[in-house]
Amino acid sequence: MLEVSSKPVLFVKHTCPFCLKLRLYLLEAGLLDSVILCESRTPEEEEAMRAELSPHLAKVSYPTARFGEEYMTESDDIIARFARNGGRPPEQLPTYQAYVDGPFAQLLALHRENAELKQQA
Ligand SMILES: N[C@@H](CCC(=O)N[C@@H](CS)C(=O)NCC(=O)O)C(=O)O
């Protein structure tokens, strides 16, 4: 288990599109060095991460950020917090914005469509 650190800790799943959005923001804002990235790449690592997070969260979700003893699970809220604390406004980051408006928006739309089709089936 990680010690409580002065740097925020980000818990991410390797393939998660919400996690990539957060990572892109931090990369383009030049903030990657100011966080500790804890990434799961295998089912075993994901299980260990879930076991670490579940006592602190009503529902485990990725990405999760830990600021001291505080946990946050909404990617947009986490990005807004970094932006407020001296980071760059996300609207001013062209690569981040291209991901959010392009592949990320398409994934969300496909996910919604899939959920609707499943309900109708
Ligand atoms: N509203 C959340 C949604 C995040 C989300 O749905 N993440 C997925 C992973 S891509 C998740 O945590 N699913 C539940 C799980 O993996 O247990 C956000 O924007 O951060």
mmCIF file of C-alpha atoms and ligand atoms in Angstrom:
data_model
loop_
_atom_site.group_PDB
_atom_site.id
_atom_site.type_symbol
_atom_site.label_atom_id
_atom_site.label_comp_id
_atom_site.label_asym_id
_atom_site.label_seq_id
_atom_site.Cartn_x
_atom_site.Cartn_y
_atom_site.Cartn_z
ATOM 1 C CA MET A 1 0.000 0.000 0.000
ATOM 2 C CA LEU A 2 1.231 3.526 -0.788
ATOM 3 C CA GLU A 3 2.092 5.851 2.077
ATOM 4 C CA VAL A 4 0.053 9.052 2.335
ATOM 5 C CA SER A 5 2.079 11.369 0.107
ATOM 6 C CA SER A 6 2.289 15.122 -0.276
ATOM 7 C CA LYS A 7 1.809 14.615 -4.015
ATOM 8 C CA PRO A 8 -1.679 13.721 -5.230
ATOM 9 C CA VAL A 9 -1.979 10.044 -6.164
ATOM 10 C CA LEU A 10 -3.896 9.111 -9.310
ATOM 11 C CA PHE A 11 -5.355 5.635 -9.607
ATOM 12 C CA VAL A 12 -5.937 4.785 -13.246
ATOM 13 C CA LYS A 13 -6.777 1.798 -15.387
ATOM 14 C CA HIS A 14 -4.513 1.429 -18.407
ATOM 15 C CA THR A 15 -7.389 1.238 -20.937
ATOM 16 C CA CYS A 16 -9.859 3.678 -19.355
ATOM 17 C CA PRO A 17 -10.865 6.615 -21.630
ATOM 18 C CA PHE A 18 -11.684 8.855 -18.625
ATOM 19 C CA CYS A 19 -8.239 8.122 -17.190
ATOM 20 C CA LEU A 20 -6.602 8.997 -20.516
ATOM 21 C CA LYS A 21 -8.491 12.323 -20.520
ATOM 22 C CA LEU A 22 -7.021 13.165 -17.093
ATOM 23 C CA ARG A 23 -3.538 11.994 -18.083
ATOM 24 C CA LEU A 24 -3.624 14.032 -21.281
ATOM 25 C CA TYR A 25 -4.613 17.112 -19.324
ATOM 26 C CA LEU A 26 -1.724 16.620 -16.876
ATOM 27 C CA LEU A 27 0.747 15.861 -19.662
ATOM 28 C CA GLU A 28 -0.164 18.896 -21.721
ATOM 29 C CA ALA A 29 -0.384 21.156 -18.661
ATOM 30 C CA GLY A 30 3.115 20.025 -17.637
ATOM 31 C CA LEU A 31 1.844 18.558 -14.367
ATOM 32 C CA LEU A 32 2.668 14.870 -14.724
ATOM 33 C CA ASP A 33 5.686 15.211 -12.424
ATOM 34 C CA SER A 34 3.530 16.721 -9.699
ATOM 35 C CA VAL A 35 1.495 13.516 -9.222
ATOM 36 C CA ILE A 36 2.132 9.886 -8.393
ATOM 37 C CA LEU A 37 0.565 7.710 -11.060
ATOM 38 C CA CYS A 38 -0.687 4.341 -9.888
ATOM 39 C CA GLU A 39 -1.739 2.377 -12.948
ATOM 40 C CA SER A 40 -3.271 -1.082 -13.261
ATOM 41 C CA ARG A 41 -2.433 -2.991 -16.444
ATOM 42 C CA THR A 42 -3.541 -6.530 -15.594
ATOM 43 C CA PRO A 43 -6.599 -8.072 -13.878
ATOM 44 C CA GLU A 44 -4.389 -8.868 -10.859
ATOM 45 C CA GLU A 45 -3.206 -5.258 -10.576
ATOM 46 C CA GLU A 46 -6.784 -4.044 -11.025
ATOM 47 C CA GLU A 47 -7.931 -6.342 -8.220
ATOM 48 C CA ALA A 48 -5.201 -5.028 -5.887
ATOM 49 C CA MET A 49 -6.060 -1.413 -6.729
ATOM 50 C CA ARG A 50 -9.766 -2.033 -6.157
ATOM 51 C CA ALA A 51 -8.986 -3.600 -2.766
ATOM 52 C CA GLU A 52 -6.953 -0.513 -1.825
ATOM 53 C CA LEU A 53 -9.655 1.943 -2.936
ATOM 54 C CA SER A 54 -12.871 0.212 -1.913
ATOM 55 C CA PRO A 55 -12.659 1.008 1.846
ATOM 56 C CA HIS A 56 -12.577 4.724 0.926
ATOM 57 C CA LEU A 57 -15.251 4.941 -1.779
ATOM 58 C CA ALA A 58 -18.962 4.168 -1.964
ATOM 59 C CA LYS A 59 -18.256 2.801 -5.462
ATOM 60 C CA VAL A 60 -14.836 2.268 -7.012
ATOM 61 C CA SER A 61 -14.460 4.260 -10.210
ATOM 62 C CA TYR A 62 -11.539 5.281 -12.419
ATOM 63 C CA PRO A 63 -9.838 7.615 -12.422
ATOM 64 C CA THR A 64 -9.669 8.237 -8.675
ATOM 65 C CA ALA A 65 -7.444 10.949 -7.229
ATOM 66 C CA ARG A 66 -6.263 11.085 -3.644
ATOM 67 C CA PHE A 67 -5.360 14.509 -2.273
ATOM 68 C CA GLY A 68 -4.039 13.878 1.235
ATOM 69 C CA GLU A 69 -6.910 11.997 2.833
ATOM 70 C CA GLU A 70 -9.505 13.209 0.333
ATOM 71 C CA TYR A 71 -10.646 11.042 -2.574
ATOM 72 C CA MET A 72 -12.211 12.317 -5.803
ATOM 73 C CA THR A 73 -13.688 10.155 -8.546
ATOM 74 C CA GLU A 74 -15.092 12.490 -11.232
ATOM 75 C CA SER A 75 -12.494 13.088 -13.942
ATOM 76 C CA ASP A 76 -13.817 16.578 -14.795
ATOM 77 C CA ASP A 77 -13.791 17.591 -11.103
ATOM 78 C CA ILE A 78 -10.226 16.324 -10.737
ATOM 79 C CA ILE A 79 -9.110 18.280 -13.812
ATOM 80 C CA ALA A 80 -10.910 21.405 -12.546
ATOM 81 C CA ARG A 81 -9.092 21.070 -9.221
ATOM 82 C CA PHE A 82 -5.688 20.922 -10.917
ATOM 83 C CA ALA A 83 -6.659 23.871 -13.141
ATOM 84 C CA ARG A 84 -7.742 25.919 -10.101
ATOM 85 C CA ASN A 85 -4.510 25.137 -8.255
ATOM 86 C CA GLY A 86 -2.174 26.748 -10.742
ATOM 87 C CA GLY A 87 -2.743 24.424 -13.709
ATOM 88 C CA ARG A 88 -3.710 25.585 -17.200
ATOM 89 C CA PRO A 89 -7.403 25.947 -18.114
ATOM 90 C CA PRO A 90 -8.311 22.753 -20.041
ATOM 91 C CA GLU A 91 -10.021 24.790 -22.812
ATOM 92 C CA GLN A 92 -6.605 26.224 -23.690
ATOM 93 C CA LEU A 93 -4.935 22.854 -24.249
ATOM 94 C CA PRO A 94 -5.364 21.875 -27.923
ATOM 95 C CA THR A 95 -4.381 18.188 -27.697
ATOM 96 C CA TYR A 96 -6.551 17.600 -24.636
ATOM 97 C CA GLN A 97 -9.434 19.415 -26.328
ATOM 98 C CA ALA A 98 -9.024 17.410 -29.570
ATOM 99 C CA TYR A 99 -9.299 14.175 -27.574
ATOM 100 C CA VAL A 100 -12.339 15.384 -25.600
ATOM 101 C CA ASP A 101 -14.178 16.672 -28.684
ATOM 102 C CA GLY A 102 -13.174 13.747 -30.925
ATOM 103 C CA PRO A 103 -12.468 10.168 -29.770
ATOM 104 C CA PHE A 104 -13.747 10.682 -26.226
ATOM 105 C CA ALA A 105 -17.065 12.207 -27.362
ATOM 106 C CA GLN A 106 -17.484 9.407 -29.930
ATOM 107 C CA LEU A 107 -16.838 6.746 -27.291
ATOM 108 C CA LEU A 108 -19.431 8.268 -24.969
ATOM 109 C CA ALA A 109 -21.983 8.447 -27.801
ATOM 110 C CA LEU A 110 -21.341 4.786 -28.739
ATOM 111 C CA HIS A 111 -21.589 3.768 -25.093
ATOM 112 C CA ARG A 112 -24.957 5.549 -24.753
ATOM 113 C CA GLU A 113 -26.269 4.057 -28.007
ATOM 114 C CA ASN A 114 -25.171 0.591 -26.910
ATOM 115 C CA ALA A 115 -26.943 0.983 -23.546
ATOM 116 C CA GLU A 116 -30.163 2.083 -25.308
ATOM 117 C CA LEU A 117 -30.035 -0.833 -27.749
ATOM 118 C CA LYS A 118 -29.522 -3.255 -24.856
ATOM 119 C CA GLN A 119 -32.560 -1.812 -23.077
ATOM 120 C CA GLN A 120 -34.705 -2.198 -26.194
ATOM 121 C CA ALA A 121 -33.544 -5.794 -26.833
HETATM 122 N N1 LIG B 1 -18.023 10.006 -14.315
HETATM 123 C C1 LIG B 1 -16.812 9.311 -14.212
HETATM 124 C C2 LIG B 1 -16.940 8.060 -15.065
HETATM 125 C C3 LIG B 1 -15.725 7.218 -15.046
HETATM 126 C C4 LIG B 1 -16.000 5.786 -15.473
HETATM 127 O O1 LIG B 1 -17.116 5.397 -15.854
HETATM 128 N N2 LIG B 1 -14.939 4.994 -15.418
HETATM 129 C C5 LIG B 1 -15.062 3.589 -15.675
HETATM 130 C C6 LIG B 1 -13.759 3.050 -16.269
HETATM 131 S S1 LIG B 1 -13.549 3.531 -17.950
HETATM 132 C C7 LIG B 1 -15.256 2.864 -14.364
HETATM 133 O O2 LIG B 1 -14.741 3.292 -13.353
HETATM 134 N N3 LIG B 1 -15.996 1.763 -14.382
HETATM 135 C C8 LIG B 1 -16.215 0.990 -13.195
HETATM 136 C C9 LIG B 1 -15.118 0.005 -12.947
HETATM 137 O O3 LIG B 1 -14.174 -0.107 -13.736
HETATM 138 O O4 LIG B 1 -15.243 -0.665 -11.924
HETATM 139 C C10 LIG B 1 -15.659 10.194 -14.628
HETATM 140 O O5 LIG B 1 -15.850 11.088 -15.471
HETATM 141 O O6 LIG B 1 -14.572 10.046 -14.087
#
